[in-house]
Tab-separated table of C-alpha atoms in Angstrom:
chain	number	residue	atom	x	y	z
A	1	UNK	CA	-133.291	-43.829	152.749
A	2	UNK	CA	-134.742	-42.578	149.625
A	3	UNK	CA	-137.641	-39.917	150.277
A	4	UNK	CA	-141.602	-40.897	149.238
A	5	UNK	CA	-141.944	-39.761	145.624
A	6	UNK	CA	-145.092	-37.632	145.870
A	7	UNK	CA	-148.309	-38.274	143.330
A	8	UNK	CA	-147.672	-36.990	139.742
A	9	UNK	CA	-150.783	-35.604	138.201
A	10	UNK	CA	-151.497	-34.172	134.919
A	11	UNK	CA	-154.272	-31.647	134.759
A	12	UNK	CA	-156.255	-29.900	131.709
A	13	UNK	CA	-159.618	-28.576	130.826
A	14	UNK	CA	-161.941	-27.339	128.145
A	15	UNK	CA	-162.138	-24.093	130.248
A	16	UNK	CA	-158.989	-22.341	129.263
A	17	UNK	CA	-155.787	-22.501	131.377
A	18	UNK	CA	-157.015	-18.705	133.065
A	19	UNK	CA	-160.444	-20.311	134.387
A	20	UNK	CA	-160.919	-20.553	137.998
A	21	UNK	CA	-162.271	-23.908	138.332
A	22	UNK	CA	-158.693	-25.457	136.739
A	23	UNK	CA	-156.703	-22.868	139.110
A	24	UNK	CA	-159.034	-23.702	141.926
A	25	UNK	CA	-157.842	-27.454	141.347
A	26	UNK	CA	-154.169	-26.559	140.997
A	27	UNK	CA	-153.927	-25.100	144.671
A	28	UNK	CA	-156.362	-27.951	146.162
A	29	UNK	CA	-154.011	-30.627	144.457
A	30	UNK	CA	-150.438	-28.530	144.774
A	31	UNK	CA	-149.671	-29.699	148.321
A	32	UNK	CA	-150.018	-33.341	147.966
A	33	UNK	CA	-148.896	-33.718	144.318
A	34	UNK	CA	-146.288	-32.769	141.782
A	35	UNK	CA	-148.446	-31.076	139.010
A	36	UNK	CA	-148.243	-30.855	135.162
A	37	UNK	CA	-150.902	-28.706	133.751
A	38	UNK	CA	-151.226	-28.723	129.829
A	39	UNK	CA	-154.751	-26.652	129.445
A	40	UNK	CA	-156.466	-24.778	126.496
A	41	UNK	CA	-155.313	-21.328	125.875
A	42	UNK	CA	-158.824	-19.972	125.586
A	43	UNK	CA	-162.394	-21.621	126.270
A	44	UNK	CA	-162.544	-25.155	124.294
A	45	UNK	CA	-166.583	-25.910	125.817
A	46	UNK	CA	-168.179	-28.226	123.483
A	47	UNK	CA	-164.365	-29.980	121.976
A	48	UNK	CA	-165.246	-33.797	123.527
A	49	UNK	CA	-162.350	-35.649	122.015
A	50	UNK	CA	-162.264	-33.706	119.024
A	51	UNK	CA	-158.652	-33.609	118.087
A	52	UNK	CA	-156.180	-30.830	116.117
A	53	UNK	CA	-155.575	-32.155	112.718
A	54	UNK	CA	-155.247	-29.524	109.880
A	55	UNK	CA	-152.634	-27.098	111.809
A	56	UNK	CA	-149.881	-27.022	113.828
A	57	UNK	CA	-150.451	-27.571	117.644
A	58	UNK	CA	-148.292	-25.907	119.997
A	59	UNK	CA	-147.667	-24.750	123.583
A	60	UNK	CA	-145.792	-22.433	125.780
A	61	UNK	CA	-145.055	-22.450	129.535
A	62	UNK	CA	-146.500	-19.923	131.615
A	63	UNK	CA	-145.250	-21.594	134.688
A	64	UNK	CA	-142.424	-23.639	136.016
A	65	UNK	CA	-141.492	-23.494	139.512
A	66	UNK	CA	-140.461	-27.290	141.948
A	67	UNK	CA	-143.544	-29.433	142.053
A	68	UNK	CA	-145.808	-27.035	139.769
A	69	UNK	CA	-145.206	-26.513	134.892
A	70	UNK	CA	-148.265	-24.678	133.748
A	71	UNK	CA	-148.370	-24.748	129.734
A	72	UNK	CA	-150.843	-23.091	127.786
A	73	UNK	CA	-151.727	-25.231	124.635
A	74	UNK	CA	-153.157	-24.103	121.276
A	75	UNK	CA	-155.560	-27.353	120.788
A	76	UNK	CA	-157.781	-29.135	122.416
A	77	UNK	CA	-158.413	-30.695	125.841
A	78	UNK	CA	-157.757	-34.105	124.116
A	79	UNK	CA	-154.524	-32.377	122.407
A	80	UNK	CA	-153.248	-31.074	125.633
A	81	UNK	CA	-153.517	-34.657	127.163
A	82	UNK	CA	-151.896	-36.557	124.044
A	83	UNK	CA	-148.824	-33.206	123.245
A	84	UNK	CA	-148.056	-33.864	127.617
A	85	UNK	CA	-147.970	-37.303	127.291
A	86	UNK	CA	-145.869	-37.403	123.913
A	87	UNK	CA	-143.900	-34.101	124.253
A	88	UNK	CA	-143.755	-32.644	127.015
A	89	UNK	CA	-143.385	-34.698	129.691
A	90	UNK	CA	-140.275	-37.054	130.293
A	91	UNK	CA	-142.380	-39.047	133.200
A	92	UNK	CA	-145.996	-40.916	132.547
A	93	UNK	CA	-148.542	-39.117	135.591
A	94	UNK	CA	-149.681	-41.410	138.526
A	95	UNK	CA	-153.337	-39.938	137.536
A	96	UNK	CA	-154.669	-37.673	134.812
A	97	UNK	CA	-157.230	-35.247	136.284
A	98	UNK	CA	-159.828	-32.812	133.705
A	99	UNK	CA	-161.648	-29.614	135.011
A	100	UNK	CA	-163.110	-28.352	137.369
A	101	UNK	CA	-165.588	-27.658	134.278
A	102	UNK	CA	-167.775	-24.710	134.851
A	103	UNK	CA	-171.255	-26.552	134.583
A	104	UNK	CA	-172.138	-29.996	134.589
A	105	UNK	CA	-171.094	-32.883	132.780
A	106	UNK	CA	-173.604	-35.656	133.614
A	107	UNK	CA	-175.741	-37.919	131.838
A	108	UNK	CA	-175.646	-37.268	128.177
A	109	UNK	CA	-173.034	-34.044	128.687
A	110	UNK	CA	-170.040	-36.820	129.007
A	111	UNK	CA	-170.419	-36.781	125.242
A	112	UNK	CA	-169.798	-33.434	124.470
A	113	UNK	CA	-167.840	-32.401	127.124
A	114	UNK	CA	-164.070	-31.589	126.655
A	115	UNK	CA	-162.984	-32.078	130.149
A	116	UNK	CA	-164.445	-35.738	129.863
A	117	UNK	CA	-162.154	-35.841	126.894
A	118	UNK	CA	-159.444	-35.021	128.951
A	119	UNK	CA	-160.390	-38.210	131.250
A	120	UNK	CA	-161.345	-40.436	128.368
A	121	UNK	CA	-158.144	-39.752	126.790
A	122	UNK	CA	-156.155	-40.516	129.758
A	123	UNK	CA	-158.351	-43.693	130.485
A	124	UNK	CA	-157.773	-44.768	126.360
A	125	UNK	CA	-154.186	-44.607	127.187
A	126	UNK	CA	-154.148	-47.527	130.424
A	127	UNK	CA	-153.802	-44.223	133.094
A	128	UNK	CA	-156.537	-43.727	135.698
A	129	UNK	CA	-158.135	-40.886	135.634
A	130	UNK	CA	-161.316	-38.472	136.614
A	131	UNK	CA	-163.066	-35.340	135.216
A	132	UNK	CA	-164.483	-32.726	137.914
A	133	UNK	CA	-167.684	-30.907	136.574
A	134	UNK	CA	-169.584	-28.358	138.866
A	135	UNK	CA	-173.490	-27.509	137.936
A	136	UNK	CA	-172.504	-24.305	137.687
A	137	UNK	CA	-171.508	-21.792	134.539
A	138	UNK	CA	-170.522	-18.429	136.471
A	139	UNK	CA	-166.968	-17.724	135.913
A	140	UNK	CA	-166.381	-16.439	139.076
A	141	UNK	CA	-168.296	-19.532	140.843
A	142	UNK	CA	-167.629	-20.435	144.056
A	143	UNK	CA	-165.403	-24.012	143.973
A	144	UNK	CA	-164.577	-23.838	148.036
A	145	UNK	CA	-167.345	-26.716	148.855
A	146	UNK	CA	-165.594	-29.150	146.805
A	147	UNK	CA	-161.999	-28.958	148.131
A	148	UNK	CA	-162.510	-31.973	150.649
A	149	UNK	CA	-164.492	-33.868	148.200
A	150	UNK	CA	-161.758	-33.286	145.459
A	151	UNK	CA	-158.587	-34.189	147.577
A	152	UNK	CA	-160.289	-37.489	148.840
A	153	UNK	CA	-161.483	-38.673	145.646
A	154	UNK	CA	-158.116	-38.022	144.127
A	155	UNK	CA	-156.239	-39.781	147.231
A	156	UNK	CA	-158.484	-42.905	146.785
A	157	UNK	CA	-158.750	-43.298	143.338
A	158	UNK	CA	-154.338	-43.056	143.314
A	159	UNK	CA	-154.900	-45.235	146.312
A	160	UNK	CA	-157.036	-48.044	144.862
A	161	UNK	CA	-156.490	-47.483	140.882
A	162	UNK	CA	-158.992	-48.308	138.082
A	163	UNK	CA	-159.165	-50.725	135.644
A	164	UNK	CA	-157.994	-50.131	132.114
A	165	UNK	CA	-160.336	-47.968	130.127
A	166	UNK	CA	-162.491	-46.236	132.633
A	167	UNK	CA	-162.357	-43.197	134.347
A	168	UNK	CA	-164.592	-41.248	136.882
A	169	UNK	CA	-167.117	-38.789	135.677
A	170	UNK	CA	-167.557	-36.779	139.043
A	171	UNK	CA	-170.282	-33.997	139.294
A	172	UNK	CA	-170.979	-31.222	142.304
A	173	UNK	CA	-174.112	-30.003	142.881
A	174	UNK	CA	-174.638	-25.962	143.188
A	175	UNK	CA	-174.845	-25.691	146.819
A	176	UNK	CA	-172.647	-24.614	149.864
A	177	UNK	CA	-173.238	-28.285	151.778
A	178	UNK	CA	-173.533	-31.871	149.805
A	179	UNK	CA	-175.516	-34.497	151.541
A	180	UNK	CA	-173.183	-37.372	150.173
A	181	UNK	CA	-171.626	-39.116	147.580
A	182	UNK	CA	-173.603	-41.221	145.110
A	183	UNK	CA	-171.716	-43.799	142.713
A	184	UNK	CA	-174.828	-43.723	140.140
A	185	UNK	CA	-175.412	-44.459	136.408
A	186	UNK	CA	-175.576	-42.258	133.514
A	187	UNK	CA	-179.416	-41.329	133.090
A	188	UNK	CA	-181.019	-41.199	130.242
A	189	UNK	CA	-181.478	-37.504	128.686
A	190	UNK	CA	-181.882	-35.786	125.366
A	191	UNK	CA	-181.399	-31.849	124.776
A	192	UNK	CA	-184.389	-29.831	123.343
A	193	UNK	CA	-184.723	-26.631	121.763
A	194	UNK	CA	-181.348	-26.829	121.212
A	195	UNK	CA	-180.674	-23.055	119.188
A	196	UNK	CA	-182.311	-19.808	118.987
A	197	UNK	CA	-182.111	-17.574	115.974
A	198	UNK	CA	-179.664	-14.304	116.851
A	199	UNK	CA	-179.841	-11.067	114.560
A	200	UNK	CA	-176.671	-10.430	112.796
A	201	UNK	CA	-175.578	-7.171	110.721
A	202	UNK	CA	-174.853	-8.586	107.756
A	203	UNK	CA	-177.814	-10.747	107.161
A	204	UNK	CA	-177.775	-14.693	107.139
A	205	UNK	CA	-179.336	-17.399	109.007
A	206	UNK	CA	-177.396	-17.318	112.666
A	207	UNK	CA	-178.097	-19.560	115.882
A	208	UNK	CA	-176.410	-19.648	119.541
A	209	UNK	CA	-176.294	-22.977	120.586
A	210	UNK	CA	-178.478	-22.874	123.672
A	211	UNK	CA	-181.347	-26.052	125.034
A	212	UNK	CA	-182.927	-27.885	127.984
A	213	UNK	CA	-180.993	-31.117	128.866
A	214	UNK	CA	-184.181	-33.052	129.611
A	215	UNK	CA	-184.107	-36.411	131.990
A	216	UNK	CA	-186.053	-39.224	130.592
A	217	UNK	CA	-186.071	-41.101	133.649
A	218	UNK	CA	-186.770	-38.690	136.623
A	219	UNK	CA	-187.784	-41.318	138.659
A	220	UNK	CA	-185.160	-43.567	139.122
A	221	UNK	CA	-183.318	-42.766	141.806
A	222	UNK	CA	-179.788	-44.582	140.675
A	223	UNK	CA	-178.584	-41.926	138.211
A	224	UNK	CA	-175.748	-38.739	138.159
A	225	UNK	CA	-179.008	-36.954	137.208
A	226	UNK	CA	-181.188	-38.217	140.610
A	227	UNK	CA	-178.273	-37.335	142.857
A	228	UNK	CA	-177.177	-33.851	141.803
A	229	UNK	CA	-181.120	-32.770	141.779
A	230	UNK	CA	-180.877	-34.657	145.486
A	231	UNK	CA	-178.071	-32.971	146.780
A	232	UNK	CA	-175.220	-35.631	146.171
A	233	UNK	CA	-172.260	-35.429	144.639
A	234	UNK	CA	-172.102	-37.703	141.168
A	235	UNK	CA	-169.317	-40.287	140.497
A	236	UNK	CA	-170.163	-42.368	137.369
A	237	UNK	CA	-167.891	-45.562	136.571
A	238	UNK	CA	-167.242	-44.383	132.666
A	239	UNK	CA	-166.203	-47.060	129.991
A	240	UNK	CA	-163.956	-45.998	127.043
A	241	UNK	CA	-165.876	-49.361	125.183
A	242	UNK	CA	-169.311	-48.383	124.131
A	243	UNK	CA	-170.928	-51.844	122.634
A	244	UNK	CA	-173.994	-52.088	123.243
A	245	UNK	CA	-173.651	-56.292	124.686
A	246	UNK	CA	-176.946	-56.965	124.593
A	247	UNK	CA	-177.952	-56.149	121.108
A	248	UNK	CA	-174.693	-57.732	120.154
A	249	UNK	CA	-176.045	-60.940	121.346
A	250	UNK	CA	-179.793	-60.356	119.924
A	251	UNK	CA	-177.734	-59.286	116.245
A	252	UNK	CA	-176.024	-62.755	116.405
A	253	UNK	CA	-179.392	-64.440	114.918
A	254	UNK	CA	-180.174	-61.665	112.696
A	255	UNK	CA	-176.699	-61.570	110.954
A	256	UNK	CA	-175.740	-65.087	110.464
């Protein structure tokens, strides 16, 4: 009697293949699952699904050891997902998994955010998969709350699949204790004051990217946004298709 093939995951970030959110994720996972990780070699915050395409992209393994490869990549999240799939891997994962990001990917973030690449990517090519975000930036921030709420939302997600083109944009609160899970919508937001002027020695105009995500719904009570200022952790249904279906349909007797 052939033994029960364990889960096969693939895991990146936009973190960098040292941070302690991905390495948090690798021991959570490690028991229950045969693990690929293809990650950054430095911080890629910011990448989305920006993609390598004027240099070389490479990688080199850092770990390899029965049920665990760590490779550190010289692209993006995006590049680590398509190089594993293409490359590097002679098996396609039962789940592609992204973070956990340092700092919180909801709402208008899932945009920008490399490790929502990393799921969109996987979810563009037919595999299901989910991004973990925590609200908080720290390096050294403190992942243990989530380790439950990680390993059951990975079982049931391998468990009960998704359909083609989506993934799971899952966000933690900051806090020791979560009241719940919430599956919510993305809320509406816009960043403000988005740069601040920085001195530099050698003159020039020179900004750091900074800003205030701001909600523009506070009061609904059905958004990522709602549940993580409630208490709840976040999981948003996310769709690689991005019509908008009913303006299509109000277009149709504009453009005839």
């Amino acid at each position: 009697m052939n033994p029960i093939r364990k889960p096969r995951l693939l895991l990146s970030n936009d973190d960098g293949v040292t941070a302690k959110g991905l390495n948090f994720l690798i021991d959570v996972l490690v028991p229950a699952a045969d693990l690929f990780v293809m990650a950054p070699d430095g911080p890629r915050s910011g990448a989305g699904c920006s993609l390598t395409s004027i240099t070389p992209t490479s990688y080199r393994v850092l770990r390899d050891e029965p049920g665990l490869k760590v490779c550190a990549c010289s692209g993006t999240p995006v590049d680590c997902v398509k190089l594993a799939l293409d490359q590097a891997m002679n098996y396609m994962p039962d789940l592609i998994v992204g973070g956990v990001n340092h700092g919180s990917n909801a709402s208008i973030n899932v945009h920008y955010s490399g490790t929502m690449g990393v799921a969109l990517e996987g979810a563009m090519k037919g595999i299901p998969s989910v991004a973990f975000s925590l609200c908080n930036h720290r390096p050294d921030a403190d992942f243990t709350p989530l380790q439950a709420y990680v390993r059951d939302i990975v079982a049931r997600t391998l468990s009960v699949g998704l359909p083609p083109h989506t993934c799971l944009n899952v966000n933690f609160p900051d806090l020791a204790t979560f009241k719940g899970v919430r599956v919510c919508r993305m809320a509406k937001s816009s960043w403000t004051h988005e740069y601040v002027p920085c001195p530099h020695p050698y003159g020039g105009r020179h900004f750091w990217l900074t800003g205030t995500n701001e909600n523009l719904e506070p009061d609904a009570d059905d958004t990522d946004l709602w549940a993580l200022d409630h208490g709840y952790v976040a999981i948003t249904p996310t769709a690689v298709d991005v019509t908008a279906y009913a303006l299509k349909e109000q277009l149709k007797s504009v453009f005839k």
